[in-house]
Amino acid sequence: MKGCLSLIIKIIIAVLVFFGLVHIGAIDFIKEKINNYQNPSQEQLIENTKDIIDLSGIGEEYSVEKNFKILKTRMIFAEHNASGQKMIIIEPKDDDILTKADLESGNFEEKLNQILSKKQYKFIKFEKLKVTKQGTMRGLNQEIPYVKITADISNLPIKSVEGIVGSAYNSEAKNLIIISVNEQGKYSQIITEAFYNKVK
């Protein structure tokens, strides 16, 4: 009987605490925090990337989709809303994994295949990777060397892509890998350059 009474008292206390939290708005506050964590707003996503780059100038034409870290490698995914073209900014764990010198040399395909074989990049599996062009573009307040590629991707809804892979530095002189891809035949270099020109 004593144990039963103790349990009833604990339940009553728990109920009173719950109603007390509801009364002061704590439950709604907790729900809001959970919702913001699971579905952050554009402002929050942009704010959370400021330790790497400043995306505050991308406007409504583009949206930030994801910002996460895998094995100390940071990845930011953005999208051109009208075309679905993806922009990916990677701050790699190893600062020299893909540098401007690599992009300007002739062994880029070999270097990229080495990168894509690493664990943290295996969630996107590129096959039949071909470099079709080499160039530079203006972005992040600097000249960014890039290579244009075509590839097949085996584990995404898009099966064949084209786009660019480049290398740049952020304001703290950290190496960044710059990517922009779309379905083959739909890629636009104009969309890519417009986006990276707005990034600082």
Short mmCIF file of C-alpha atoms in Angstrom, two decimals:
data_model
loop_
_atom_site.label_atom_id
_atom_site.label_comp_id
_atom_site.label_asym_id
_atom_site.label_seq_id
_atom_site.Cartn_x
_atom_site.Cartn_y
_atom_site.Cartn_z
CA MET A 1 0.00 0.00 0.00
CA LYS A 2 2.85 2.35 0.86
CA GLY A 3 4.51 1.70 -2.52
CA CYS A 4 1.21 2.30 -4.33
CA LEU A 5 0.67 5.61 -2.49
CA SER A 6 4.23 6.69 -3.33
CA LEU A 7 3.60 5.97 -7.03
CA ILE A 8 0.32 7.96 -6.98
CA ILE A 9 2.12 10.93 -5.35
CA LYS A 10 4.87 10.77 -8.01
CA ILE A 11 2.26 10.72 -10.81
CA ILE A 12 0.40 13.70 -9.25
CA ILE A 13 3.71 15.63 -8.97
CA ALA A 14 4.59 14.78 -12.59
CA VAL A 15 1.15 15.94 -13.80
CA LEU A 16 1.43 19.18 -11.79
CA VAL A 17 4.94 19.81 -13.16
CA PHE A 18 3.68 19.18 -16.73
CA PHE A 19 0.74 21.60 -16.31
CA GLY A 20 3.08 24.11 -14.69
CA LEU A 21 5.42 23.90 -17.71
CA VAL A 22 2.47 24.26 -20.10
CA HIS A 23 1.23 27.28 -18.14
CA ILE A 24 4.57 29.12 -18.40
CA GLY A 25 4.93 28.15 -22.09
CA ALA A 26 7.92 25.83 -21.61
CA ILE A 27 6.35 22.95 -23.58
CA ASP A 28 5.67 25.20 -26.59
CA PHE A 29 9.23 26.54 -26.28
CA ILE A 30 10.65 22.98 -26.31
CA LYS A 31 8.44 22.00 -29.28
CA GLU A 32 9.58 25.08 -31.18
CA LYS A 33 13.25 24.30 -30.49
CA ILE A 34 12.81 20.69 -31.69
CA ASN A 35 10.98 21.89 -34.82
CA ASN A 36 13.68 24.49 -35.54
CA TYR A 37 16.35 21.81 -35.16
CA GLN A 38 14.57 19.42 -37.53
CA ASN A 39 13.32 22.08 -39.98
CA PRO A 40 15.55 25.14 -39.60
CA SER A 41 14.59 28.34 -41.44
CA GLN A 42 16.72 29.81 -44.24
CA GLU A 43 17.95 32.48 -41.85
CA GLN A 44 19.10 29.83 -39.35
CA LEU A 45 20.79 27.69 -42.04
CA ILE A 46 22.62 30.74 -43.40
CA GLU A 47 23.62 31.85 -39.89
CA ASN A 48 24.96 28.35 -39.12
CA THR A 49 27.32 28.45 -42.13
CA LYS A 50 28.94 31.80 -41.25
CA ASP A 51 31.93 30.10 -39.60
CA ILE A 52 32.92 28.90 -43.10
CA ILE A 53 31.35 31.29 -45.64
CA ASP A 54 28.83 34.09 -45.87
CA LEU A 55 25.70 33.03 -47.78
CA SER A 56 23.58 36.00 -46.67
CA GLY A 57 23.68 37.56 -50.16
CA ILE A 58 22.27 34.61 -52.17
CA GLY A 59 18.75 36.07 -52.20
CA GLU A 60 15.49 34.22 -52.84
CA GLU A 61 16.65 32.69 -56.13
CA TYR A 62 18.71 30.13 -54.18
CA SER A 63 18.08 28.24 -50.95
CA VAL A 64 20.36 26.46 -48.49
CA GLU A 65 19.21 22.85 -48.13
CA LYS A 66 21.64 21.21 -45.70
CA ASN A 67 24.64 21.98 -43.53
CA PHE A 68 26.32 19.05 -41.81
CA LYS A 69 29.60 17.39 -40.87
CA ILE A 70 30.77 13.83 -41.67
CA LEU A 71 34.06 12.62 -40.17
CA LYS A 72 35.28 16.23 -39.67
CA THR A 73 34.40 17.15 -43.28
CA ARG A 74 31.85 19.99 -43.45
CA MET A 75 29.33 20.08 -46.32
CA ILE A 76 26.86 22.80 -47.29
CA PHE A 77 24.21 22.03 -49.93
CA ALA A 78 22.32 24.81 -51.74
CA GLU A 79 19.92 24.77 -54.67
CA HIS A 80 18.83 27.06 -57.48
CA ASN A 81 15.08 27.04 -56.85
CA ALA A 82 13.89 27.33 -60.47
CA SER A 83 16.20 24.72 -62.07
CA GLY A 84 17.06 22.39 -59.17
CA GLN A 85 20.78 22.86 -59.87
CA LYS A 86 22.82 21.89 -56.79
CA MET A 87 25.71 23.85 -55.32
CA ILE A 88 27.89 22.05 -52.78
CA ILE A 89 30.62 23.66 -50.68
CA ILE A 90 32.93 21.29 -48.85
CA GLU A 91 35.44 22.18 -46.15
CA PRO A 92 37.52 18.98 -46.15
CA LYS A 93 39.17 17.49 -43.08
CA ASP A 94 42.49 17.42 -44.99
CA ASP A 95 43.31 20.92 -46.18
CA ASP A 96 45.28 19.69 -49.21
CA ILE A 97 42.78 17.06 -50.42
CA LEU A 98 41.98 19.08 -53.56
CA THR A 99 43.83 22.33 -54.17
CA LYS A 100 44.04 24.93 -56.90
CA ALA A 101 47.33 23.32 -58.00
CA ASP A 102 45.55 19.96 -58.47
CA LEU A 103 42.95 21.59 -60.70
CA GLU A 104 45.59 23.31 -62.78
CA SER A 105 47.58 20.08 -63.25
CA GLY A 106 46.79 17.25 -65.65
CA ASN A 107 46.10 14.56 -63.03
CA PHE A 108 42.76 15.87 -61.78
CA GLU A 109 40.73 12.75 -62.66
CA GLU A 110 43.10 10.53 -60.69
CA LYS A 111 43.00 12.88 -57.69
CA LEU A 112 39.18 13.14 -57.74
CA ASN A 113 38.82 9.34 -57.91
CA GLN A 114 41.12 9.07 -54.85
CA ILE A 115 38.91 11.56 -52.98
CA LEU A 116 35.67 9.79 -53.91
CA SER A 117 37.03 6.45 -52.68
CA LYS A 118 37.32 7.87 -49.15
CA LYS A 119 34.62 6.85 -46.64
CA GLN A 120 33.08 10.27 -46.04
CA TYR A 121 32.35 10.78 -49.76
CA LYS A 122 30.98 7.30 -50.53
CA PHE A 123 27.37 8.36 -50.01
CA ILE A 124 27.59 9.84 -53.55
CA LYS A 125 29.15 7.29 -55.88
CA PHE A 126 30.50 8.71 -59.15
CA GLU A 127 31.20 6.43 -62.11
CA LYS A 128 32.48 7.10 -65.66
CA LEU A 129 33.91 10.44 -64.56
CA LYS A 130 35.16 12.54 -67.48
CA VAL A 131 36.75 15.99 -67.53
CA THR A 132 35.42 17.95 -70.52
CA LYS A 133 36.84 21.43 -69.91
CA GLN A 134 39.19 23.40 -67.69
CA GLY A 135 38.69 27.05 -66.78
CA THR A 136 38.40 29.76 -64.12
CA MET A 137 35.47 31.74 -62.78
CA ARG A 138 35.01 34.64 -60.39
CA GLY A 139 33.53 33.77 -56.99
CA LEU A 140 34.14 34.15 -53.23
CA ASN A 141 36.07 37.37 -54.10
CA GLN A 142 38.76 35.44 -56.03
CA GLU A 143 39.51 33.55 -59.23
CA ILE A 144 38.42 29.92 -58.81
CA PRO A 145 40.02 27.30 -61.06
CA TYR A 146 37.58 24.56 -62.02
CA VAL A 147 37.12 21.58 -64.27
CA LYS A 148 33.86 20.75 -66.01
CA ILE A 149 32.86 17.11 -65.60
CA THR A 150 30.29 14.58 -66.68
CA ALA A 151 29.60 11.47 -64.59
CA ASP A 152 27.11 8.77 -63.75
CA ILE A 153 25.87 8.59 -60.16
CA SER A 154 24.71 5.20 -58.94
CA ASN A 155 22.88 6.11 -55.71
CA LEU A 156 20.91 9.30 -56.40
CA PRO A 157 17.65 9.93 -58.31
CA ILE A 158 19.70 11.76 -60.99
CA LYS A 159 21.65 9.12 -62.94
CA SER A 160 23.84 11.29 -65.19
CA VAL A 161 25.18 14.69 -64.17
CA GLU A 162 27.33 17.44 -65.53
CA GLY A 163 28.83 20.36 -63.70
CA ILE A 164 32.01 21.79 -62.25
CA VAL A 165 34.43 21.04 -59.44
CA GLY A 166 36.64 23.88 -58.25
CA SER A 167 38.90 24.91 -55.40
CA ALA A 168 38.82 28.17 -53.44
CA TYR A 169 39.75 29.67 -50.08
CA ASN A 170 37.42 31.22 -47.55
CA SER A 171 38.17 34.47 -45.69
CA GLU A 172 40.26 32.53 -43.15
CA ALA A 173 42.38 31.00 -45.95
CA LYS A 174 40.88 27.53 -45.43
CA ASN A 175 40.65 25.33 -48.50
CA LEU A 176 37.13 24.76 -49.89
CA ILE A 177 35.96 22.38 -52.61
CA ILE A 178 33.36 24.09 -54.80
CA ILE A 179 30.86 21.96 -56.74
CA SER A 180 27.85 22.71 -58.93
CA VAL A 181 25.90 19.96 -60.72
CA ASN A 182 22.66 19.33 -62.52
CA GLU A 183 21.14 16.62 -64.66
CA GLN A 184 23.10 16.11 -67.87
CA GLY A 185 21.89 18.58 -70.49
CA LYS A 186 20.39 20.94 -67.86
CA TYR A 187 23.56 22.30 -66.23
CA SER A 188 24.04 26.09 -66.42
CA GLN A 189 27.39 27.78 -65.83
CA ILE A 190 25.52 31.10 -65.57
CA ILE A 191 23.58 29.82 -62.53
CA THR A 192 26.82 28.54 -60.97
CA GLU A 193 28.72 31.79 -61.42
CA ALA A 194 25.75 33.91 -60.25
CA PHE A 195 25.60 31.86 -57.03
CA TYR A 196 29.32 31.85 -56.20
CA ASN A 197 29.58 35.56 -56.98
CA LYS A 198 27.07 36.16 -54.17
CA VAL A 199 29.04 34.03 -51.69
CA LYS A 200 31.77 35.69 -49.62
#
